[in-house]
XYZ file of N, CA and C in Angstrom:
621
model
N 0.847 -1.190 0.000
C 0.000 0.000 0.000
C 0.883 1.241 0.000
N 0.319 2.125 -0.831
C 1.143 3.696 -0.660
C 0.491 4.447 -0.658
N 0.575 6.041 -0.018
C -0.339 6.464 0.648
C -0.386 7.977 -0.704
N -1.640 7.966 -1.169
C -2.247 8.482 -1.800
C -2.522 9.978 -1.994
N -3.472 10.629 -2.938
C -3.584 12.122 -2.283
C -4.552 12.075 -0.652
N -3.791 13.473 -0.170
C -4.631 14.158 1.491
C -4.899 12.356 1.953
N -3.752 11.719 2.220
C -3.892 10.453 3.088
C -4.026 9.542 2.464
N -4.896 9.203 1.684
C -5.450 8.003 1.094
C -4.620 6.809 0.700
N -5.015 5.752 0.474
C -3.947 4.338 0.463
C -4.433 4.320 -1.151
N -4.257 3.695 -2.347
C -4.229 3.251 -2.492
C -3.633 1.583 -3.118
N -3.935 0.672 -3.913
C -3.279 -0.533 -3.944
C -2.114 -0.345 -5.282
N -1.452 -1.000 -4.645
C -0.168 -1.151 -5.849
C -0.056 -2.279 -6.719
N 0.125 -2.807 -7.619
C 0.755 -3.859 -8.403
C 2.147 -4.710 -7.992
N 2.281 -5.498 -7.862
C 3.764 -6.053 -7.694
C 5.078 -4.919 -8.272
N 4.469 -4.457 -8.489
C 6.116 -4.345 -9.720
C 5.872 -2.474 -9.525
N 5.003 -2.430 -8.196
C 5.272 -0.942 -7.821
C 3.961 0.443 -8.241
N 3.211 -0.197 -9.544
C 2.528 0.544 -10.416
C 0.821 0.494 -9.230
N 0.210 1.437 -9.581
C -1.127 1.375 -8.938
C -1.446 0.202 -9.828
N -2.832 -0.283 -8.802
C -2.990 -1.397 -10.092
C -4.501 -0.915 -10.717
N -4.965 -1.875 -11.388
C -6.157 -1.015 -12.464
C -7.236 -0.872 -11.690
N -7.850 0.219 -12.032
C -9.042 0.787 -11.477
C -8.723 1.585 -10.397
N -7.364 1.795 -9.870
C -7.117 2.391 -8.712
C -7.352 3.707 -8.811
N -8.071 4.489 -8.004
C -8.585 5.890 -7.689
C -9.205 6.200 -8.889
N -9.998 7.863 -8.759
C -11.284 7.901 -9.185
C -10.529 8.617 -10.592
N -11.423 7.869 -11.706
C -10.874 8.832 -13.400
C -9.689 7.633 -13.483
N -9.215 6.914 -12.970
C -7.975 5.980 -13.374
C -8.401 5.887 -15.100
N -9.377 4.964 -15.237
C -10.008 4.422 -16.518
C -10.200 5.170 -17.399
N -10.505 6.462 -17.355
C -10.611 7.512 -18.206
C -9.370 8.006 -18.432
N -8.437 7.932 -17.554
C -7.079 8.645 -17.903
C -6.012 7.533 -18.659
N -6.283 6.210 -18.131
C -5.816 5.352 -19.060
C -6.096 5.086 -20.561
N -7.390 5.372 -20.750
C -8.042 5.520 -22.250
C -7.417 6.924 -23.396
N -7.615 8.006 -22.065
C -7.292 8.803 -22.939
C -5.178 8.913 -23.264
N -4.459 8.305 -22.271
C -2.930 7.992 -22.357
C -3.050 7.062 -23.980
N -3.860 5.888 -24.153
C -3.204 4.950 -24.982
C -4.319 5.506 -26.834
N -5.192 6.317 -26.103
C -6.009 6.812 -27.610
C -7.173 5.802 -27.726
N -7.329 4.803 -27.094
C -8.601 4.372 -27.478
C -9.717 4.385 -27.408
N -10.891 3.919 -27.633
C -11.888 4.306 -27.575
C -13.000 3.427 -26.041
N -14.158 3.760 -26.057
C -14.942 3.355 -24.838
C -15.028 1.790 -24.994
N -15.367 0.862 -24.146
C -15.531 -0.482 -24.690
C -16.634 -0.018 -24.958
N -17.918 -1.156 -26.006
C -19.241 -0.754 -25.905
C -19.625 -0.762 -25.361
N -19.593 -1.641 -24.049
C -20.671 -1.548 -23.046
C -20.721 -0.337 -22.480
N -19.677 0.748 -22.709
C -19.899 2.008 -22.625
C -20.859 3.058 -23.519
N -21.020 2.284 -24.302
C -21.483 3.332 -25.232
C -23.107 3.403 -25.264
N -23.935 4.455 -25.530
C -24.985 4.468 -25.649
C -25.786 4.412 -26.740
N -26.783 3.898 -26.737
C -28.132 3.051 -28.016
C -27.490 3.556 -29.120
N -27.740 4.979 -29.422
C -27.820 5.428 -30.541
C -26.083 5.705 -30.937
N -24.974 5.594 -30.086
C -23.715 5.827 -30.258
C -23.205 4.224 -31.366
N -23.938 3.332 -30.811
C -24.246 1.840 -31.378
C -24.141 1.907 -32.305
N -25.521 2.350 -32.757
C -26.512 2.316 -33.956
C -25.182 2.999 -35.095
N -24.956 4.268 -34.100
C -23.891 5.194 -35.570
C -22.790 4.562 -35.893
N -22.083 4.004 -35.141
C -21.035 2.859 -35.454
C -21.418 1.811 -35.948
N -22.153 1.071 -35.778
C -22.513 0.118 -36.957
C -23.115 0.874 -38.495
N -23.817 2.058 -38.752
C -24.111 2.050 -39.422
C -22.548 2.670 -40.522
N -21.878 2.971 -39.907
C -20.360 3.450 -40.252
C -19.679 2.660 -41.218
N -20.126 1.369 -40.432
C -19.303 0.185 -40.701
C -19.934 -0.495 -42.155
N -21.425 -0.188 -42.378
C -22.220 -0.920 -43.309
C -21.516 -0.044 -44.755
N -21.333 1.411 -43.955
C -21.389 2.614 -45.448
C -19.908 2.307 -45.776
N -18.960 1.935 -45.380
C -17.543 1.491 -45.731
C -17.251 0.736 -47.059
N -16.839 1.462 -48.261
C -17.060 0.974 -49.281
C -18.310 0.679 -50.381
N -18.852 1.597 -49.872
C -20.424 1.277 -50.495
C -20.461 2.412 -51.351
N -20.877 2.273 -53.595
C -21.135 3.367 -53.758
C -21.434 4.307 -53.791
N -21.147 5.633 -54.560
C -22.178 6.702 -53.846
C -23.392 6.480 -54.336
N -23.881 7.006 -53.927
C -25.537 7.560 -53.790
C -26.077 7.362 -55.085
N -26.888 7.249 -55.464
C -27.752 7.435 -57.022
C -28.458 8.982 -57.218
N -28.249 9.355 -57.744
C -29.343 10.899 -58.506
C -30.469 10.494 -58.299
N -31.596 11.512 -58.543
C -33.136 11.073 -58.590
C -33.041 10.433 -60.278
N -32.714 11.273 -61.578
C -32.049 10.642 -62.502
C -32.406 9.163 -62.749
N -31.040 8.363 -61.946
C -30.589 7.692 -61.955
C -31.884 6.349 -61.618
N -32.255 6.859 -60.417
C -33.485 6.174 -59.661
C -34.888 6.006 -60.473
N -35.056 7.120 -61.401
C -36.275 7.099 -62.262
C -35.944 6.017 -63.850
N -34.559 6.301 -64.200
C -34.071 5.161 -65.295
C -34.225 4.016 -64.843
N -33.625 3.521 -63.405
C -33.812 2.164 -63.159
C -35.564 1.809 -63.014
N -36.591 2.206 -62.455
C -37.987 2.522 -62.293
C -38.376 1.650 -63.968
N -37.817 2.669 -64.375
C -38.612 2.561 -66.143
C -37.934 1.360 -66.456
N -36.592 1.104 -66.100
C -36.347 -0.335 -66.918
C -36.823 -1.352 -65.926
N -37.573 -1.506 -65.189
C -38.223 -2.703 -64.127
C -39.757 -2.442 -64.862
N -40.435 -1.144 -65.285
C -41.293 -1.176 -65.678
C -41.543 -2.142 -67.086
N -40.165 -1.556 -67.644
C -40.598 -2.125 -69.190
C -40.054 -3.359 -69.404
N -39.170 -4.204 -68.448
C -39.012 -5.821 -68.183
C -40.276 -6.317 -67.818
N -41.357 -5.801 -67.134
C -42.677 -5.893 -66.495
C -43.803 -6.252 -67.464
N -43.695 -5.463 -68.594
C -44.782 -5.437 -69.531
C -44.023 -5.776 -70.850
N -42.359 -6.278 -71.112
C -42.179 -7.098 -72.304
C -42.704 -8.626 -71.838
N -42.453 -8.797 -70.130
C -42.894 -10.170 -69.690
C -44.557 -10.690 -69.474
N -45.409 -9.803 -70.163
C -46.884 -9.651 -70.057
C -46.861 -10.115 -71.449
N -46.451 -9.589 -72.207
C -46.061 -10.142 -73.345
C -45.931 -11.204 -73.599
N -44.658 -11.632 -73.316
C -44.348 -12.931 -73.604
C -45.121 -13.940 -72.841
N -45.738 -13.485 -71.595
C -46.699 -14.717 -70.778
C -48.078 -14.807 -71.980
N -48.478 -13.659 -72.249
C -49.687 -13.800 -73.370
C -49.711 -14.735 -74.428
N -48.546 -14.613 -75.305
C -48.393 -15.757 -75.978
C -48.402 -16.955 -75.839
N -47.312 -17.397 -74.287
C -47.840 -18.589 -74.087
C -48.923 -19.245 -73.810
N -50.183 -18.256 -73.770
C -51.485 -18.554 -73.241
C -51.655 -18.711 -71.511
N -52.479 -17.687 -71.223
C -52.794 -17.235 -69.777
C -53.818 -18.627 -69.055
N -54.630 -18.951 -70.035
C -55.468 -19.786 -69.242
C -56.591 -19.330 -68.316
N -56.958 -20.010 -67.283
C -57.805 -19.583 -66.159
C -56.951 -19.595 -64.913
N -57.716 -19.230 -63.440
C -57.605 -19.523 -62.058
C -57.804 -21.390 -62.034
N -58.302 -22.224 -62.204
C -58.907 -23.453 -63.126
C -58.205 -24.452 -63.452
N -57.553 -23.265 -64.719
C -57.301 -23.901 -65.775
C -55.697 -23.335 -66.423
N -54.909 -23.528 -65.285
C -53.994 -22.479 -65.558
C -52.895 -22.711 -66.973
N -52.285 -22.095 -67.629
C -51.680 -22.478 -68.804
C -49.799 -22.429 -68.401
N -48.995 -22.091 -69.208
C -47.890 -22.120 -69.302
C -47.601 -20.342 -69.307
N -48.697 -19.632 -69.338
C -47.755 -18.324 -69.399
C -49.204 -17.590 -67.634
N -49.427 -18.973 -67.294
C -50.045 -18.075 -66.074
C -48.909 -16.921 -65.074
N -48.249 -18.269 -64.448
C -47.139 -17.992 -62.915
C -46.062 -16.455 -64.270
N -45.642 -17.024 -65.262
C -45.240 -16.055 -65.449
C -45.683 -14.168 -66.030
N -46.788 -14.654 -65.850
C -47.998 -13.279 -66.469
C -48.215 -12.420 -64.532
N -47.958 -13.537 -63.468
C -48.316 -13.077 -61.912
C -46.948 -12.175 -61.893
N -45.915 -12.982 -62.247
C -44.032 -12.466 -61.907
C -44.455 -11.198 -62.649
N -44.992 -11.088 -63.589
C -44.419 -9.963 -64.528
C -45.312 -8.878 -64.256
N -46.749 -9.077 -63.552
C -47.670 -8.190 -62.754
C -47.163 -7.351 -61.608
N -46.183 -8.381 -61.153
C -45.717 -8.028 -59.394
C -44.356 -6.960 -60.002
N -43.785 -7.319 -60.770
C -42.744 -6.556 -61.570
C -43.025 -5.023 -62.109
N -44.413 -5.012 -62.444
C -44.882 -3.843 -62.875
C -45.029 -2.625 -62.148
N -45.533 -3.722 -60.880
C -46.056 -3.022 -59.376
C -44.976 -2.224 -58.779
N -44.012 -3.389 -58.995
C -42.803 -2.582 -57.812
C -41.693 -1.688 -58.640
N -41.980 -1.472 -60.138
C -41.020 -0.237 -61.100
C -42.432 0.826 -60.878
N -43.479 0.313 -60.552
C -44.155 2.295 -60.614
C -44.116 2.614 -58.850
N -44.104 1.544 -58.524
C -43.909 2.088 -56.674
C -42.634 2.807 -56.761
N -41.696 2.150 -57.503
C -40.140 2.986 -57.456
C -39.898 4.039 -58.230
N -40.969 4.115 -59.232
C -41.023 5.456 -60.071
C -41.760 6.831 -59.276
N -42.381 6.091 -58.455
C -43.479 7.374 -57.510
C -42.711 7.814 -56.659
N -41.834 6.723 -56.011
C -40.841 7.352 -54.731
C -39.113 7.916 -55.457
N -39.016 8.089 -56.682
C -38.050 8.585 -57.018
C -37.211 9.440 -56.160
N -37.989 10.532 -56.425
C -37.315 11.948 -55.798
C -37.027 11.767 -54.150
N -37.783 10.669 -53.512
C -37.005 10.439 -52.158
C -36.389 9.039 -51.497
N -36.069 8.421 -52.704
C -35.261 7.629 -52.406
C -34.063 7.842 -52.228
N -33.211 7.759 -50.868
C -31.940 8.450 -50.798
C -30.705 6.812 -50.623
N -31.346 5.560 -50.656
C -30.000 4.471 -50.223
C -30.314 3.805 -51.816
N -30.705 4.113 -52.597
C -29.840 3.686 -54.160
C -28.205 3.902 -54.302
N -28.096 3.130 -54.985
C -26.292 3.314 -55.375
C -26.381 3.701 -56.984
N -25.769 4.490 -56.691
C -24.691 4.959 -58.048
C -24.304 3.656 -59.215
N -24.426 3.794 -60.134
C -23.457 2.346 -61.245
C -22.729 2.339 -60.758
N -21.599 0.943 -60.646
C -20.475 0.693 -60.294
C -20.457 -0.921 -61.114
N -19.213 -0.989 -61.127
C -18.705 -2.465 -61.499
C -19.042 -3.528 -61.023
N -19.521 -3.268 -59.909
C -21.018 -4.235 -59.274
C -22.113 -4.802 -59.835
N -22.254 -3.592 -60.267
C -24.016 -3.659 -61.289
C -23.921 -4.472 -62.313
N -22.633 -4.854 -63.114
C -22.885 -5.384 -63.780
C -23.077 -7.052 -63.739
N -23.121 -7.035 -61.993
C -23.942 -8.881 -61.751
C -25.376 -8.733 -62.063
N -25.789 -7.171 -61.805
C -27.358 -7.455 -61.926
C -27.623 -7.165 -63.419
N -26.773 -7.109 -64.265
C -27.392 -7.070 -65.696
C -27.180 -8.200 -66.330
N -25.973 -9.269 -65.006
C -25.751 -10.421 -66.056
C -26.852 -11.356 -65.785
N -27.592 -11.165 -64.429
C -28.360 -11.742 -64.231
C -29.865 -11.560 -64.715
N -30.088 -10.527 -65.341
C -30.906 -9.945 -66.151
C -30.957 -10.554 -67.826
N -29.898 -10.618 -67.997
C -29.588 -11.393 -69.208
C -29.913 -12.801 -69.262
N -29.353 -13.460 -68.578
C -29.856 -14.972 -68.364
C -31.007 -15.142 -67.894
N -32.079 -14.252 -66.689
C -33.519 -14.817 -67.404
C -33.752 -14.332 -68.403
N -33.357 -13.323 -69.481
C -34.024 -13.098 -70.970
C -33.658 -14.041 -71.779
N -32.368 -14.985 -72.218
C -32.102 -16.171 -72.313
C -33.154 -17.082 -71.963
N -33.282 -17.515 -70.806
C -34.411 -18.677 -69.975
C -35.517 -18.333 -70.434
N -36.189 -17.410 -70.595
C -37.800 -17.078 -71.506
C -37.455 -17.252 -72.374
N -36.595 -17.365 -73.264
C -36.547 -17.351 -74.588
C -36.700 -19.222 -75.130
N -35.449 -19.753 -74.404
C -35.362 -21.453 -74.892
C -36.140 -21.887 -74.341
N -37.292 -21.735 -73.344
C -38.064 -22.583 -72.852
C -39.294 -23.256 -73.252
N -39.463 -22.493 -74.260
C -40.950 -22.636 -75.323
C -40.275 -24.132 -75.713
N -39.192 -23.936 -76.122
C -38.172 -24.783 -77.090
C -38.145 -26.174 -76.778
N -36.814 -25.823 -75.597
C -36.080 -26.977 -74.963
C -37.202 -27.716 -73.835
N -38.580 -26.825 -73.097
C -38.777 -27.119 -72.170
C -38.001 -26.421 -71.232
N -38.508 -26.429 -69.410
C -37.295 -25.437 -68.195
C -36.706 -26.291 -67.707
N -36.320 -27.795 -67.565
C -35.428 -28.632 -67.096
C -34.083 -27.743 -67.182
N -33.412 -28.056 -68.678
C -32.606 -27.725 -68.670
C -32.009 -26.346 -68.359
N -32.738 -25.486 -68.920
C -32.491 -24.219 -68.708
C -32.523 -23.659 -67.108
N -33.591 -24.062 -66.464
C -33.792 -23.558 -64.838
C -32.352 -24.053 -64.220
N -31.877 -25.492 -64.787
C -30.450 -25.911 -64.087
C -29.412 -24.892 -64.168
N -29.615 -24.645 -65.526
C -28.196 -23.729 -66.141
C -28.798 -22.577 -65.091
N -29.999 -21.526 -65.326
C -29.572 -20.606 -64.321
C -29.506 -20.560 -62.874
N -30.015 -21.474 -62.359
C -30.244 -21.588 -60.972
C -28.467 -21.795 -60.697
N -27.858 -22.790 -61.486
C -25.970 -22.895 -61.080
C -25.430 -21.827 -61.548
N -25.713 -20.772 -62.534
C -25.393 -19.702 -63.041
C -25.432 -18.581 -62.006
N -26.571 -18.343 -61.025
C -26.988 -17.659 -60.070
C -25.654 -17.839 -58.744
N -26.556 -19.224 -58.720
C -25.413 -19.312 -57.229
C -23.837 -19.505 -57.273
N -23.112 -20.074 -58.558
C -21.716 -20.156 -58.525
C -21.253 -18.921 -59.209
N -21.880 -18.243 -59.837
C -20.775 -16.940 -60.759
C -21.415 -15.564 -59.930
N -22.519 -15.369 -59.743
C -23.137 -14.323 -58.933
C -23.245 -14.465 -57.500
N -23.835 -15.398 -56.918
C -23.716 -15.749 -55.715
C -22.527 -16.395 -54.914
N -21.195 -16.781 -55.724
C -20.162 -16.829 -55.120
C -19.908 -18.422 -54.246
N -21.254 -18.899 -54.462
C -21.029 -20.396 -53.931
C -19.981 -21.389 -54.111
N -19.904 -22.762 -53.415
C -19.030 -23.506 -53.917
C -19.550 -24.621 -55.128
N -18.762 -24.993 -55.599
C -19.788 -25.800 -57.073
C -19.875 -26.652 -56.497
N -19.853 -27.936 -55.300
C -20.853 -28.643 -54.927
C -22.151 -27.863 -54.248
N -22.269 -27.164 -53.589
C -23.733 -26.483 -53.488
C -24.431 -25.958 -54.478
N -23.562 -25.049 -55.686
C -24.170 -24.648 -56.490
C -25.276 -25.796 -57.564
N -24.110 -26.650 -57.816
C -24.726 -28.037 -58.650
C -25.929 -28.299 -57.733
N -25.348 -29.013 -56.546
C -26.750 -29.738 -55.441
C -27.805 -29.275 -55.522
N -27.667 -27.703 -55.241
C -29.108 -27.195 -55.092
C -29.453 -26.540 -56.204
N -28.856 -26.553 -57.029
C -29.457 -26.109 -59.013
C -30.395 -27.674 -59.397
N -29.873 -28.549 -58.913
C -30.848 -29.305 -59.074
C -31.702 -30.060 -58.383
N -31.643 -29.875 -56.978
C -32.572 -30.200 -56.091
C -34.185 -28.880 -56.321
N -33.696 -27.740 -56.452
C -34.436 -26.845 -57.118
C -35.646 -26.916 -58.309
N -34.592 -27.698 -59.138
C -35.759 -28.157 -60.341
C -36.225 -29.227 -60.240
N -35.668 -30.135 -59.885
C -36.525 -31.835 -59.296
C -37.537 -31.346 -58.612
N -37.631 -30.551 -57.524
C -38.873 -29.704 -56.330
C -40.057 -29.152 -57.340
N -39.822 -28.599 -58.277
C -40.337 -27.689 -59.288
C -41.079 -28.589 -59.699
N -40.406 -29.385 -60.598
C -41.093 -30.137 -61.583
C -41.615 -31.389 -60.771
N -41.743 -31.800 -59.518
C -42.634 -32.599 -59.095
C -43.764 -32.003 -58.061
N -43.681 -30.892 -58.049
C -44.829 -29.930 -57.573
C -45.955 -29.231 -58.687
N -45.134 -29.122 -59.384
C -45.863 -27.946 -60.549
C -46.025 -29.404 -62.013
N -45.390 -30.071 -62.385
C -45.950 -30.697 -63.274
C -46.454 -32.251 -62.868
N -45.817 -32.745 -62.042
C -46.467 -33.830 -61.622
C -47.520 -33.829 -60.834
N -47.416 -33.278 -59.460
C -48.819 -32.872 -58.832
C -49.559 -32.006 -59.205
N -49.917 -31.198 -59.803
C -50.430 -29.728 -59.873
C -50.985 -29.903 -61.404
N -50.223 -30.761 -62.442
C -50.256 -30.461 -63.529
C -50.547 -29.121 -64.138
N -49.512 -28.347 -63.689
C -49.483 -27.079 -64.989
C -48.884 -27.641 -66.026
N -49.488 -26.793 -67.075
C -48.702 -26.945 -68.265
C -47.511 -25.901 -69.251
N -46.275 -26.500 -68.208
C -45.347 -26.154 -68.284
C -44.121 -26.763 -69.365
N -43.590 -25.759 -70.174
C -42.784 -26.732 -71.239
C -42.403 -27.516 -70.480
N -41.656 -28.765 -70.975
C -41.188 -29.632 -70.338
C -40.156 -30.400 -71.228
N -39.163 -31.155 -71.073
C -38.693 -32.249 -71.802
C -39.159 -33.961 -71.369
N -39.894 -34.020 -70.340
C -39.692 -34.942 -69.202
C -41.387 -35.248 -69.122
């Protein structure tokens, strides 16, 4: 023990040093000696919140224009209603009696919905990103379902749903090619014994 300010003891360390926590502000004066920061359990809700959200914006492009936000809008719109299109041809069918261009005439409804919801909220959408070298996974993936509508009249979706479903998860999604394979085709086996064996839609098929 060594005797402190106006009397006081406090405890020492072996090796002579106060030891930690000793007298009042120790912890604060040690933090501010080595530069670091509070542990969290120091920190409060919203001090949290701003540090994590710090951490999310780290590397993330900038921002999108309103611009920018109304072009993307219109091209979700008009993927929306070339795919109304192409479900028409294949024949819509009934609720009943459903055909081969039903499920895809619903996708391309819900598609329509959510490019004019994003065309209305343009001007205040502020967490869009900017183009970047990123984007161009979402155009490759844009490409390959315009591909997949296209051969399916043809080939039937066996083959094709395989190719993109492993296309998705190993070149875009970054998977390993035993998962990608596994579940590219556990995917369409599920499909096609739900939707054409039980259900009988009439869905191209090879099978």
């Amino acid at each position: 023990m060594t005797p402190g300010h106006g009397g006081a003891s406090a405890p020492v360390s072996p090796g002579g040093h106060p030891a930690a926590g000793a007298g009042p502000g120790s912890g604060e004066l040690f933090r501010d000696t080595v530069g670091q920061e509070p542990p969290v359990e120091e920190l409060s809700l919203g001090e949290a919140i701003h540090q994590v959200e710090e951490v999310e914006h780290e590397g993330r492009p900038p921002a999108a224009g309103t611009l920018s936000s109304v072009l993307t809008a219109a091209a979700v719109v008009a993927l929306g209603v070339a795919t109304l299109v192409g479900s028409a041809r294949l024949g819509l069918g009934s609720a009943r009696g459903p055909e081969s261009g039903t499920w895809p005439l619903l996708v391309s409804a819900v598609l329509v919905v959510l490019g004019l919801g994003l065309l209305a909220t343009a001007k205040k959408t502020t967490d869009a990103e900017r183009f970047s070298p990123a984007s161009w996974l979402v155009a490759a993936g844009l490409a390959t379902m315009v591909v997949f509508v296209a051969v399916i009249q043809t080939i039937g979706f066996e083959i094709p749903a395989t190719l993109l479903a492993f296309v998705w998860l190993r070149f875009l999604g970054r998977e390993g090619w035993r998962t990608s394979i596994v579940t590219s085709l556990a995917v369409v086996v599920a499909f096609y014994l739900v939707f054409v064996a039980a259900l009988s839609v009439p869905i191209p098929h090879l099978f």
